[in-house]
Short mmCIF file of C-alpha atoms in Angstrom, two decimals:
data_model
loop_
_atom_site.label_atom_id
_atom_site.label_comp_id
_atom_site.label_asym_id
_atom_site.label_seq_id
_atom_site.Cartn_x
_atom_site.Cartn_y
_atom_site.Cartn_z
CA MET A 1 -3.10 -10.36 8.76
CA THR A 2 -0.55 -10.47 5.95
CA ILE A 3 -2.90 -8.89 3.42
CA LEU A 4 -3.65 -6.05 5.85
CA ILE A 5 0.03 -5.32 6.37
CA LEU A 6 0.85 -5.48 2.65
CA GLY A 7 -2.14 -3.32 1.79
CA GLN A 8 -1.12 -0.67 4.29
CA LEU A 9 2.49 -0.72 3.13
CA CYS A 10 1.27 -0.20 -0.44
CA LEU A 11 -0.42 3.02 0.70
CA LEU A 12 2.80 4.66 1.91
CA PRO A 13 4.21 5.54 -1.55
CA PHE A 14 0.90 7.23 -2.39
CA LEU A 15 1.44 9.77 0.43
CA LYS A 16 4.46 11.35 -1.29
CA PRO A 17 4.71 9.78 -4.75
CA PRO A 18 8.38 9.07 -5.58
CA THR A 19 7.65 8.84 -9.33
CA ARG A 20 4.82 9.96 -11.55
CA ALA A 21 3.62 6.33 -11.73
CA TRP A 22 2.59 6.53 -8.05
CA VAL A 23 0.59 9.74 -8.39
CA GLY A 24 -2.97 9.12 -7.31
CA GLY A 25 -4.47 11.14 -4.49
CA GLU A 26 -1.49 13.42 -3.89
CA PRO A 27 0.60 15.46 -6.34
CA TYR A 28 4.04 14.29 -7.45
CA SER A 29 6.74 15.06 -4.89
CA GLY A 30 9.76 12.93 -5.83
CA ASP A 31 10.30 12.07 -2.15
CA TRP A 32 11.59 8.50 -1.77
CA ARG A 33 11.59 8.41 2.04
CA TYR A 34 8.06 7.01 2.37
CA THR A 35 8.75 4.32 -0.22
CA LEU A 36 12.04 3.35 1.44
CA MET A 37 10.24 3.17 4.78
CA ALA A 38 7.62 0.85 3.28
CA ILE A 39 10.38 -1.40 1.90
CA ALA A 40 12.16 -1.44 5.28
CA LEU A 41 8.92 -2.29 7.10
CA LEU A 42 8.23 -5.06 4.59
CA GLY A 43 11.69 -6.47 5.31
CA ILE A 44 11.01 -6.38 9.05
CA TYR A 45 7.67 -8.14 8.54
CA LEU A 46 9.30 -10.84 6.40
CA LEU A 47 11.93 -11.31 9.12
CA ILE A 48 9.21 -11.70 11.74
CA VAL A 49 7.41 -14.27 9.62
CA ALA A 50 10.65 -16.17 8.88
CA LEU A 51 11.84 -16.52 12.49
CA PRO A 52 9.69 -18.93 14.55
CA PRO A 53 10.20 -17.21 17.95
CA LEU A 54 9.11 -13.85 16.54
CA ARG A 55 6.27 -15.45 14.58
CA GLU A 56 5.01 -17.12 17.77
CA PHE A 57 5.37 -13.89 19.75
CA PHE A 58 3.11 -12.07 17.29
CA GLU A 59 0.84 -15.16 17.02
CA LEU A 60 1.24 -15.45 13.25
CA SER A 61 0.60 -18.69 11.42
CA PRO A 62 3.11 -19.70 8.77
CA LEU A 63 1.77 -20.00 5.25
CA SER A 64 3.13 -21.88 2.28
CA LEU A 65 5.19 -20.04 -0.32
CA PRO A 66 2.32 -20.13 -2.85
CA GLY A 67 0.08 -18.65 -0.13
CA TYR A 68 2.43 -15.72 0.40
CA LEU A 69 2.81 -15.22 -3.36
CA TYR A 70 -0.96 -15.20 -3.81
CA ILE A 71 -1.43 -12.66 -1.02
CA GLY A 72 1.34 -10.52 -2.54
CA LEU A 73 -0.38 -10.58 -5.92
CA VAL A 74 -3.69 -9.61 -4.32
CA ALA A 75 -1.99 -6.66 -2.60
CA VAL A 76 -0.40 -5.49 -5.87
CA GLU A 77 -3.74 -5.82 -7.66
CA TRP A 78 -5.45 -3.82 -4.93
CA CYS A 79 -2.74 -1.15 -5.17
CA LEU A 80 -3.18 -0.82 -8.94
CA LEU A 81 -6.97 -0.74 -8.62
CA LEU A 82 -6.75 1.99 -5.98
CA ARG A 83 -4.41 4.01 -8.20
CA PHE A 84 -6.84 3.67 -11.10
CA ILE A 85 -9.79 4.79 -8.95
CA TRP A 86 -7.90 7.86 -7.72
CA ARG A 87 -6.61 8.81 -11.17
CA SER A 88 -9.99 8.35 -12.87
CA ARG A 89 -11.66 10.45 -10.15
CA PHE A 90 -14.29 7.75 -9.77
CA PHE A 91 -15.57 9.03 -6.43
CA ASP A 92 -15.88 12.59 -7.75
CA ARG A 93 -18.08 11.40 -10.59
CA PHE A 94 -19.99 8.91 -8.40
CA LEU A 95 -20.81 11.50 -5.73
CA GLY A 96 -21.23 14.37 -8.20
CA VAL A 97 -18.76 16.61 -6.33
CA ASP A 98 -15.20 17.80 -6.77
CA LEU A 99 -13.26 16.24 -3.90
CA SER A 100 -10.02 17.96 -4.93
CA ASP A 101 -11.38 21.37 -3.88
CA ARG A 102 -9.98 22.31 -0.53
CA PRO A 103 -11.49 25.20 1.44
CA SER A 104 -9.26 28.25 1.72
#
């Protein structure tokens, strides 16, 4: 469950890239609201995991600190891989089409 949440939170900055480093599927916007929302939601998730009554309510199992660190590293790696795939236009070349063309 943790990897799903972290993976989805990593997608939010790609919707409106706050810096040029986040540009992947969408053009640069400079809008930090999506990134700040992802950080706030990550804080809420960490609070839920840290407090036993909330953790039991959501039926989450506690993990060890190395377990959480490993899952966090996997999420960051996935985020960087996704960014690379979008920037290299892998799917465009694989499918032989231009996916950036939008009908008028």
